[in-house]
XYZ file of C-alpha atoms in Angstrom:
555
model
C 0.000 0.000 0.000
C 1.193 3.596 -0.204
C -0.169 7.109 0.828
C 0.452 10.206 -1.330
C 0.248 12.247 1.929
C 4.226 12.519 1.878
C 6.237 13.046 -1.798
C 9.307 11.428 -2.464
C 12.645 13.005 -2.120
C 15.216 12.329 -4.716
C 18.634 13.285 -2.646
C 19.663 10.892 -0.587
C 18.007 11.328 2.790
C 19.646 12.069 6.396
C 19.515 9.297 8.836
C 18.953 10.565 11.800
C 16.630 10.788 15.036
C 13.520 12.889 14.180
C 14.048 15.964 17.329
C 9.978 14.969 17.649
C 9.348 11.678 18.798
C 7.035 9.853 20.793
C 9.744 8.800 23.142
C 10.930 12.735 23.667
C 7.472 13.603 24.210
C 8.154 14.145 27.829
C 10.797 12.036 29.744
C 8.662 12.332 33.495
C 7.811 9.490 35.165
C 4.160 11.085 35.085
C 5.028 11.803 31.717
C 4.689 7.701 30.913
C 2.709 6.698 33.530
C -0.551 8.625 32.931
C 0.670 8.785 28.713
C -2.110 8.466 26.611
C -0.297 7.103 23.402
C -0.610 4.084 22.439
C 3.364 3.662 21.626
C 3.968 5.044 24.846
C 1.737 1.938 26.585
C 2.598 -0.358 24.267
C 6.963 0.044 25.845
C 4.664 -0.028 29.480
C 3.326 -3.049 28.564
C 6.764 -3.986 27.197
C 8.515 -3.386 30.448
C 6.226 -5.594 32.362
C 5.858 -8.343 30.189
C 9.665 -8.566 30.047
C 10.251 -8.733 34.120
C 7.179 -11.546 34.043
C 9.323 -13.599 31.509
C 12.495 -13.397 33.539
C 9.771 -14.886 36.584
C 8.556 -17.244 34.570
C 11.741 -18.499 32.914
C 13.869 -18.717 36.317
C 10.437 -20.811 37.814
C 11.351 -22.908 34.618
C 15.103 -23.049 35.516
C 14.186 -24.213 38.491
C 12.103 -27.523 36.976
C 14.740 -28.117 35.167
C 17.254 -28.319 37.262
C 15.233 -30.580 39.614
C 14.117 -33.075 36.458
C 18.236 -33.415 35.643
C 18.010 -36.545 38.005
C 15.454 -39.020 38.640
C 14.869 -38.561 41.981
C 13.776 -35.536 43.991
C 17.455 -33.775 44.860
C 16.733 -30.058 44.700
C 13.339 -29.249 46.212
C 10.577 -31.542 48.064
C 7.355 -32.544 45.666
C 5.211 -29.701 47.424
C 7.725 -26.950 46.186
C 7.831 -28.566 42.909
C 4.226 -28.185 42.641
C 4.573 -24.593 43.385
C 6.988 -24.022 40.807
C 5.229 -25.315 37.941
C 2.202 -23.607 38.616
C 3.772 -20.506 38.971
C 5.576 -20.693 35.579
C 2.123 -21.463 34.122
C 0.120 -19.208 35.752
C 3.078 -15.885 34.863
C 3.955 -17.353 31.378
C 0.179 -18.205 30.406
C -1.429 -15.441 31.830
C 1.118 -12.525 32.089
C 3.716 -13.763 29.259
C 1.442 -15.642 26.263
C -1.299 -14.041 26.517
C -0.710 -9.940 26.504
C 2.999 -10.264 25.002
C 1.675 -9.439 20.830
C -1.276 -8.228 21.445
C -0.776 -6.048 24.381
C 2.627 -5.077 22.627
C 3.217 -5.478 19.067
C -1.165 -5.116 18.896
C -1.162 -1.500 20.713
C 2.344 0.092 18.787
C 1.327 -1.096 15.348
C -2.299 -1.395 14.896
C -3.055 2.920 15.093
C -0.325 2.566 12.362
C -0.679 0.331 10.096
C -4.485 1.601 9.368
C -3.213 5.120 9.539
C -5.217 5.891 12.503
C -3.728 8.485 15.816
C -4.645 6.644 18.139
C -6.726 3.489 19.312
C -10.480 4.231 19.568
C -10.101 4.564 23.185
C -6.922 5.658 24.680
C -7.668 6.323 28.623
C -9.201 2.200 28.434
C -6.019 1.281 27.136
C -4.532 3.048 29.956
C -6.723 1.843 32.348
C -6.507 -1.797 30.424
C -2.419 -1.784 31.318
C -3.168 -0.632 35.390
C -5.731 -3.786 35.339
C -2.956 -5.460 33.987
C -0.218 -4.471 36.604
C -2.985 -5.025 39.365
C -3.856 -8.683 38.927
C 0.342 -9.559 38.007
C 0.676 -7.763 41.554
C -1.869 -10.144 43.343
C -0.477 -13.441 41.523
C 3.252 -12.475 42.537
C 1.980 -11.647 46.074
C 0.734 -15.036 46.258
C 4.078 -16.275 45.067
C 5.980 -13.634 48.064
C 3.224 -15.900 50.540
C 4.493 -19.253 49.415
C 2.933 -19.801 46.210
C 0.319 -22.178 44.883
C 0.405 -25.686 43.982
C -3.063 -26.406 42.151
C -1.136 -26.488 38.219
C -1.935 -23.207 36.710
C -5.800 -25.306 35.347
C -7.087 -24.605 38.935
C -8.584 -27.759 38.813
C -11.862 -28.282 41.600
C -12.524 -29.620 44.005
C -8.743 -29.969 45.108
C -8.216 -26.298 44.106
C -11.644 -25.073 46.155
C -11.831 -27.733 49.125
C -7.922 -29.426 49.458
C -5.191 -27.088 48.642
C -3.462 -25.391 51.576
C -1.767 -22.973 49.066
C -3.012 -19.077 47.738
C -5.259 -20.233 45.609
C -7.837 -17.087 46.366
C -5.453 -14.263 45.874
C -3.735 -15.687 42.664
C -7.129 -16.520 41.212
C -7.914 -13.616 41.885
C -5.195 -12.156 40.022
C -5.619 -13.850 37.141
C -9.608 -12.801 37.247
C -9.037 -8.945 37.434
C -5.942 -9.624 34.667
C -8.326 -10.917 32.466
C -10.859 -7.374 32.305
C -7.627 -5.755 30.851
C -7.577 -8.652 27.913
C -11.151 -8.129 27.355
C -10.928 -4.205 27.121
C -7.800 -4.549 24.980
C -9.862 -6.874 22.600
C -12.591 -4.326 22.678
C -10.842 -1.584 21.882
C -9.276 -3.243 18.816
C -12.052 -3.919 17.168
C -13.672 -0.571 17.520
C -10.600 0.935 16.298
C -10.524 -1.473 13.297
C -13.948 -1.232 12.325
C -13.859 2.960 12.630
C -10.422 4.206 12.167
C -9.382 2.727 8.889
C -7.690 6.033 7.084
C -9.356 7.110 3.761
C -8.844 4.486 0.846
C -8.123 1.477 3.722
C -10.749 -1.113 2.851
C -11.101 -4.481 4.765
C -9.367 -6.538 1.990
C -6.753 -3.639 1.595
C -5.888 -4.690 5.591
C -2.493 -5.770 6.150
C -2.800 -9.646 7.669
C -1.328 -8.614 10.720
C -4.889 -6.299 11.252
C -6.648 -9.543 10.443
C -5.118 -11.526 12.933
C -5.430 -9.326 15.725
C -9.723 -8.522 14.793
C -10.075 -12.228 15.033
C -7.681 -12.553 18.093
C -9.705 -9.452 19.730
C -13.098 -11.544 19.207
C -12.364 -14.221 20.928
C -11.071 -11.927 24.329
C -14.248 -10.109 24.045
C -16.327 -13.245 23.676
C -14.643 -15.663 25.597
C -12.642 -13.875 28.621
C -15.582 -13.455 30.625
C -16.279 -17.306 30.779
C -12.912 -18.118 32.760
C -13.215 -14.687 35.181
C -16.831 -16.382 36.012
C -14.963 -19.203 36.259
C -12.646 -18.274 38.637
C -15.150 -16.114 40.879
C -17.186 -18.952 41.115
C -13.659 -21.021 42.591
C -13.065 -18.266 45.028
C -16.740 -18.470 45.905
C -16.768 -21.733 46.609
C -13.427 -21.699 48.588
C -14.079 -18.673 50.338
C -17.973 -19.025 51.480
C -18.441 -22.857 50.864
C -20.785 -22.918 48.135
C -21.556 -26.187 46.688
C -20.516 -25.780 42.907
C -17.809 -27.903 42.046
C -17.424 -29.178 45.201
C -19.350 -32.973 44.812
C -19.732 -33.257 48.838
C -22.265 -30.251 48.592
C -23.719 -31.437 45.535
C -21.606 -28.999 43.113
C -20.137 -30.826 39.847
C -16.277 -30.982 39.505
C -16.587 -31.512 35.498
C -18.543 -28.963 35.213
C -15.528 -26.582 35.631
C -13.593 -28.402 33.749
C -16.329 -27.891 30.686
C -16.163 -23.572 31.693
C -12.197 -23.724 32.195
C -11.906 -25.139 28.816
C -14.619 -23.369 26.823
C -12.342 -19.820 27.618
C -8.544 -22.247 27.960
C -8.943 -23.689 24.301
C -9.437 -20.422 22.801
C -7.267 -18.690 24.605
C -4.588 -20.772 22.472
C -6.064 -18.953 19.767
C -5.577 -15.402 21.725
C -1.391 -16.890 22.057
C -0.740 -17.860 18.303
C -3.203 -15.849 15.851
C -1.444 -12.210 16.868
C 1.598 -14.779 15.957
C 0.236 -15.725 12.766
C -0.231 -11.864 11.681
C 3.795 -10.714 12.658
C 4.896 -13.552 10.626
C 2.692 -12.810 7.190
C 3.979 -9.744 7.660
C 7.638 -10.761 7.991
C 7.156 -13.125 5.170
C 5.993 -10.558 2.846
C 8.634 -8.349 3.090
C 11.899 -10.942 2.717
C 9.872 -12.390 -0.269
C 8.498 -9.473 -1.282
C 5.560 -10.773 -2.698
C 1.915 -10.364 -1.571
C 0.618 -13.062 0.621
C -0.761 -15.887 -1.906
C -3.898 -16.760 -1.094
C -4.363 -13.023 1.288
C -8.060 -13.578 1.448
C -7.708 -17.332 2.510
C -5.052 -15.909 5.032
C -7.625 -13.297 6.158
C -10.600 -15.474 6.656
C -8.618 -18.040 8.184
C -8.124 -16.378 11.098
C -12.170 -15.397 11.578
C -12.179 -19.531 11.024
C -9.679 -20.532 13.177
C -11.293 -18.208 16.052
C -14.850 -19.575 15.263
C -14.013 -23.110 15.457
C -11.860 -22.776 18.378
C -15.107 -22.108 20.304
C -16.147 -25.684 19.800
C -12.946 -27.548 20.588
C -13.049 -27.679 24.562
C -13.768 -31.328 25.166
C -10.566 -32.475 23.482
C -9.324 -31.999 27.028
C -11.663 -34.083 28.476
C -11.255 -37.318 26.750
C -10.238 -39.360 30.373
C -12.929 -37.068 32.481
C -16.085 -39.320 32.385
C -17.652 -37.169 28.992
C -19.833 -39.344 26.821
C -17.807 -41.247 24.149
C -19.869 -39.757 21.454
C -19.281 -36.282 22.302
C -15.547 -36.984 22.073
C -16.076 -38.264 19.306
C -17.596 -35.008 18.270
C -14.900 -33.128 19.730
C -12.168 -34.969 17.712
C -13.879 -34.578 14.197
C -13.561 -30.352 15.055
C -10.523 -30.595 15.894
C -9.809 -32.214 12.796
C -11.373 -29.460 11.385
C -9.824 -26.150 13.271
C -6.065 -28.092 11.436
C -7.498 -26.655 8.176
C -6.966 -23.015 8.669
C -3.898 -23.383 10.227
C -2.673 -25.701 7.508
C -3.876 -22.981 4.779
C -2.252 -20.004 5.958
C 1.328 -22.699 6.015
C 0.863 -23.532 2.947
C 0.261 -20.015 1.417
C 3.025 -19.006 3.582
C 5.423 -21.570 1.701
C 3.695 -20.524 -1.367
C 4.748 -16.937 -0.861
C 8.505 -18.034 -0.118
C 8.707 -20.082 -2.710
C 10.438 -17.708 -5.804
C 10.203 -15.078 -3.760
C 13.206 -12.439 -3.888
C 13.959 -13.739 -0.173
C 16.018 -11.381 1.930
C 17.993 -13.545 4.883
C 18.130 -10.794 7.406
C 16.938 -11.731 11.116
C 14.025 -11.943 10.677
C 13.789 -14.227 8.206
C 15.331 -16.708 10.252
C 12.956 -16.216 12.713
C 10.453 -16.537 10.761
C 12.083 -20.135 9.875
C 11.900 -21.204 12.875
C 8.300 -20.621 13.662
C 7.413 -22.743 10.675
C 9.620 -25.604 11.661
C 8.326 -25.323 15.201
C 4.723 -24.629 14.344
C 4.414 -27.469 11.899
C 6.050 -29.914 14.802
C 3.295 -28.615 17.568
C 0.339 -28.342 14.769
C 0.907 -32.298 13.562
C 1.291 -33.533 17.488
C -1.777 -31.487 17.776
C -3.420 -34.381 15.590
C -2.659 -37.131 17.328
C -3.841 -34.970 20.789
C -6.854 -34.482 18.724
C -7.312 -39.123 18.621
C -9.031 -39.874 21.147
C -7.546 -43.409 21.717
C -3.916 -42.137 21.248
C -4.598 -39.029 23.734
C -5.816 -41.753 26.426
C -2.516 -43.467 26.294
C -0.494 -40.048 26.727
C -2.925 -37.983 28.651
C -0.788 -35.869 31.502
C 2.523 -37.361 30.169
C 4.976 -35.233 28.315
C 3.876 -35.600 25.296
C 1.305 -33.280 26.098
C 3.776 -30.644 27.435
C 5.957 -30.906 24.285
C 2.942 -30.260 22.013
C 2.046 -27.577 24.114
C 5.315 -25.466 24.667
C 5.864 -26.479 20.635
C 2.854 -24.314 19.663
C 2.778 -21.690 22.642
C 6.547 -21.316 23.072
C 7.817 -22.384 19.211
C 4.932 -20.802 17.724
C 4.090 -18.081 19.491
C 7.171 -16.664 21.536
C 9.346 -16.895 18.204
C 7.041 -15.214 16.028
C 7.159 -12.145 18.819
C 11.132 -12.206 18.845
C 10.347 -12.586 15.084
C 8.371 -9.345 15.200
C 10.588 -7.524 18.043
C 13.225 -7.931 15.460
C 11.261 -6.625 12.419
C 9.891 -3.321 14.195
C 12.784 -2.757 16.526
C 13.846 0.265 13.986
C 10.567 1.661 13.895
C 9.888 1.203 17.228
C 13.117 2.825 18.467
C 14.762 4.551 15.547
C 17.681 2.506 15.996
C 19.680 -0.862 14.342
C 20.436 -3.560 16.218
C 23.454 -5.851 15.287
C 22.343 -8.044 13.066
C 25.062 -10.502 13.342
C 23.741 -11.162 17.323
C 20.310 -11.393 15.597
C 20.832 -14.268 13.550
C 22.837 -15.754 16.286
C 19.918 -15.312 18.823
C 17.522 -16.745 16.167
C 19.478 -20.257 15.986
C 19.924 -20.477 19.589
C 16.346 -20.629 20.024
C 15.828 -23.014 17.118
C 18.655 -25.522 18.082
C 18.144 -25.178 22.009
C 13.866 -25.429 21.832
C 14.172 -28.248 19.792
C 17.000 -29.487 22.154
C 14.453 -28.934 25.429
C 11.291 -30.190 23.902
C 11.773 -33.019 21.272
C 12.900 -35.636 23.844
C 9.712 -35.001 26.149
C 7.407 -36.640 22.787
C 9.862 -39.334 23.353
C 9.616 -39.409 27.014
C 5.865 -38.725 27.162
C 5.188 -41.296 24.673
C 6.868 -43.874 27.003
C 5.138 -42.876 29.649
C 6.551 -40.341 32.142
C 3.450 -38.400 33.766
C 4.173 -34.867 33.892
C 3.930 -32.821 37.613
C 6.015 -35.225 39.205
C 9.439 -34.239 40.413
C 10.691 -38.046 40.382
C 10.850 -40.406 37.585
C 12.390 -43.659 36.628
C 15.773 -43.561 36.200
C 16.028 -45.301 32.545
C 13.984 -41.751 31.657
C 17.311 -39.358 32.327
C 18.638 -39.359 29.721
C 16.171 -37.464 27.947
C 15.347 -35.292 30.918
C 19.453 -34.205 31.131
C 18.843 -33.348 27.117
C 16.063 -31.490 27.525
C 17.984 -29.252 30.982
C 20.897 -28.692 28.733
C 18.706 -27.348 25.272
C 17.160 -25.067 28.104
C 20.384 -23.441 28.983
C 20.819 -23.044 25.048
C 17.152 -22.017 24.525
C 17.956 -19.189 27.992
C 21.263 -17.692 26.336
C 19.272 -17.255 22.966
C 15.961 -15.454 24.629
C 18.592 -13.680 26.698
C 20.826 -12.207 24.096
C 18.439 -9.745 22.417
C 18.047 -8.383 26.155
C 21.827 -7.041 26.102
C 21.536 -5.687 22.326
C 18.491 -3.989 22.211
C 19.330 -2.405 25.249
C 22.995 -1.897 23.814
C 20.817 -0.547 20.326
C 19.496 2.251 22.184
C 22.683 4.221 22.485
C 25.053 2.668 19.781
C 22.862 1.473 17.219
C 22.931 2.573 13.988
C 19.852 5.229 12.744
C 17.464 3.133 11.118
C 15.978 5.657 9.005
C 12.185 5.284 8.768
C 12.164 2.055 6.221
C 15.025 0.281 6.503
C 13.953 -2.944 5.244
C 12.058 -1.800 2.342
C 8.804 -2.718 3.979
C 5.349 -1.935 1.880
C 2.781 -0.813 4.723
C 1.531 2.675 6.582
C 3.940 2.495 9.489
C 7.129 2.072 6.989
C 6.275 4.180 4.013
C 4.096 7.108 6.077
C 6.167 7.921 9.342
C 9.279 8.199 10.694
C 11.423 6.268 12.959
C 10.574 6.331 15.971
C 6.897 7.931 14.969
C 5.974 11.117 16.182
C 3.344 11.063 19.138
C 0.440 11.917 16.376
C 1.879 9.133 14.000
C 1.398 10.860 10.775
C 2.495 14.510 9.993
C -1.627 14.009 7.790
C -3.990 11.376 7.211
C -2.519 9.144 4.751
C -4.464 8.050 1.860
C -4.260 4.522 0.854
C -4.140 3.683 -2.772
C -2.691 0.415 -2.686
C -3.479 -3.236 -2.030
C -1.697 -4.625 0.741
C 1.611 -6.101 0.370
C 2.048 -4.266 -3.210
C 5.907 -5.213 -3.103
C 5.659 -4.824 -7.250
C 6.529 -1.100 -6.516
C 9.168 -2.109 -4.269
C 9.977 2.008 -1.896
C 13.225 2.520 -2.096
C 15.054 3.087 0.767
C 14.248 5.786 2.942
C 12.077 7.019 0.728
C 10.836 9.313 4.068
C 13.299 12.008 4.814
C 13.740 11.951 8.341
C 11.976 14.935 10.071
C 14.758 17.076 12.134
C 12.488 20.323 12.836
């Protein structure tokens, strides 16, 4: 797409900092803390969603280290308990969840549709202090000794038996989830009445797709789990009988609510995912997305059908045969979707004038790692394969293959992309590349013997295991120190970016899109010096801009 709002320049232009930015708008701690710019909350959300993955990751350090022998050296089974729960419960709900959206969503989606701001900017304020509220009740729990309920909450042991915090850090994760729903809602009324002159729905970058259908699902589903969870604090508070079976409450019948609002929610983690890498994989191909409307309404199809998936989880809890057998067949189906936007994805690679900067490699790995935890999805999906490896590892290697593989690269994938935009500043790319195959090598390191170990039969949520099983538990320990030194090297050059990096100019990698062709780098607070007009399809990459075609603004 392109805007005639801003003409060409012929010289070549200056690289520099704009003197306006967003992030010179004021440098008070008021300044950011009661900003309403949506850039400005997006590096909030940024900051906080960073310290939760350093939580999350040492609570996953920690398993580790206690699975590298077979029997229970480093902690008793109690504090094991505690530790995986709380590295679900801060990478699920605090990590997974908010990290694109909440991010990547909130920086880029004013900007790609040429728009000032979101619809809404003092919710999206309010939306990141809801945020910050519940993560500050869930790591008070943790400061109180934690919980040990897995971070599924399941009743009645989490309502009736569990001696742990299990009010306070449901609670958390209750008030957390208002700020996803008022994040979601405020997408989609930005979406639907924001779009700058000439942006049509088909003329939508991917990225815009992904995060409408994304933003359904937190409006329409979010409130199921916070009723969930009141209804657990309820019951453990004031000893209601609702799951509890000794005062005729049903147990199932929160696993049926937990699920309805935990199987989507999957959907919340990887479609945002889905729309950094089309992006990314337009731009080193430079090509338009084959298929784009098949990639568009994939997403609305993936989020639909992921409303009707739930009982997948609930093959071994007493449901009727027949309405597993129901449950497989759709999630058969929801594997269509995802398998089109792969394949168009490969289509678009494939001739495409490919570009093997950083991102492209992360963007690499996602589909290696996305294919893995999409196929294992399948045989989750079988109803008599998931009763032999219910609660083993399998199940945790299919999960982290999607949630971590899938979604957390595609992020890295996109921090890397709009790092120059978002800053104004290069970071080295060599370290970029490097950081990318760390990840690759040491995820696949960490995960790929757990399918082998799950398969055979190791439960998972137990701190002992046989010892014939080390092996692969000493593999997967040592890909996690690989898989820690790749998440933690972009940590020590982005930071190191910020004062030595090289000016990025406003389009360094030649991207087609609003936020490329329209701005600067870093954007000025109002984003565009006028409402762009878009004249373009998306992804348009047969006028290819040339570089810097945006002379950086220095008034």
């Amino acid at each position: 797409m392109s805007a005639v709002a801003v003409p060409k320049h012929e010289e070549a232009p200056v690289l520099e900092i704009p003197s306006r930015t967003y992030l010179n708008d004021g440098y008070s701690i008021k300044s950011w803390l009661l900003t309403l710019d949506h850039k400005r909350i997006a590096i909030l959300y940024a900051v906080a969603i960073a310290i939760f993955f350093l939580m999350g990751a040492s609570f996953a350090l920690m398993i580790r280290l206690e699975l590298l022998t077979p029997g229970g050296d480093l902690m008793e089974a109690e504090t094991y308990n505690k530790m995986f729960t709380m590295h679900g419960l801060i990478m699920i709900f605090f990590v997974l969840i908010p990290s694109i959206p909440a991010i990547l969503g909130n920086f880029l989606i004013p900007l790609m549709i040429g728009a000032r701001d979101v619809a809404f900017p003092r919710l999206n304020l309010m939306s990141w202090y809801i945020f910050m509220i519940g993560g500050t009740f869930v790591l008070t729990a943790a400061l109180f000794g934690g919980v040990d309920t897995g971070w599924t909450f399941y009743t009645p042991y989490s309502s009736v038996y569990a001696n742990s915090n299990v009010i306070l850090t449901a609670g958390g994760a209750f008030i957390t989830g208002f700020s996803s729903i008022l994040t979601g809602l405020n997408f989609i009324v930005t979406i639907h009445t924001m779009r700058a002159p000439g942006m049509t729905w088909f003329r939508l970058p991917l990225f815009i797709w992904a995060h409408y259908a994304t933003s359904l699902i937190q409006v329409l589903a979010t409130p199921v789990i916070a009723i969930t969870l009141l209804l657990l604090i309820l019951e453990r508070g004031l000893g209601l009988g609702i799951f509890n079976p000794n005062l005729g409450g049903d147990p199932i019948l929160f696993q049926h609510l937990f699920w309805f609002y935990s199987h989507p929610a999957v959907y919340i983690m990887i479609l945002p995912g889905m729309g950094v890498i089309s992006e990314m994989i337009a731009c080193v191909a430079r090509r338009r997305i084959f298929g784009y409307s098949f990639v568009a309404f994939s997403s609305l199809g993936i989020a639909i059908i992921g409303f009707f998936v739930w009982g997948h989880h609930m093959y071994v809890s007493g449901q009727s045969v027949y309405a597993g057998m129901v449950f497989s067949l759709i999630t058969m189906l929801v594997a269509i979707p995802s398998a089109i936007k792969t394949f168009n994805w490969t289509a678009t690679l494939y001739k495409g004038s490919i570009s093997y900067e950083s991102p492209m490699y992360f963007t690499v790995g996602f589909l290696g790692l996305f294919v893995i935890g999409g196929v294992t999805g399948l045989f989750l999906a079988t109803m008599g394969l998931d009763i032999h490896m219910h609660d083993t590892y399998f199940v945790v290697a299919h999960f982290h293959y999607i949630m971590v593989g899938g979604e957390i690269m595609a992020f890295m994938g996109g921090l890397h992309f709009w790092w120059p935009k978002i800053t104004g500043r290069c970071y080295p790319e060599f370290w970029g590349k490097i950081s990318a195959t760390l990840i690759f090598l040491g995820f696949n390191l960490t995960f790929f013997p757990q399918f082998i170990v799950g398969y055979i039969g190791m439960p998972r949520r137990y701190h002992t295991y046989p010892p014939e099983m080390q092996i692969f538990n000493v593999m997967s320990t040592g890909g996690a120190f690989v898989l820690g030194i790749g998440y933690l090297l972009p940590f020590i050059y982005f930071l190191w970016s910020l004062k030595y990096g090289k000016v990025a100019g406003p389009n360094p990698w030649r991207a087609k899109g609003l936020e490329w062709e329209n701005t600067t780098s870093p954007p000025p607070t109002e984003n565009f010096a006028s409402t762009p007009i878009v004249t373009e399809e998306a992804y348009e990459y047969t006028h290819l801009p040339e570089a810097h075609v945006v002379r950086a603004s220095t008034h």
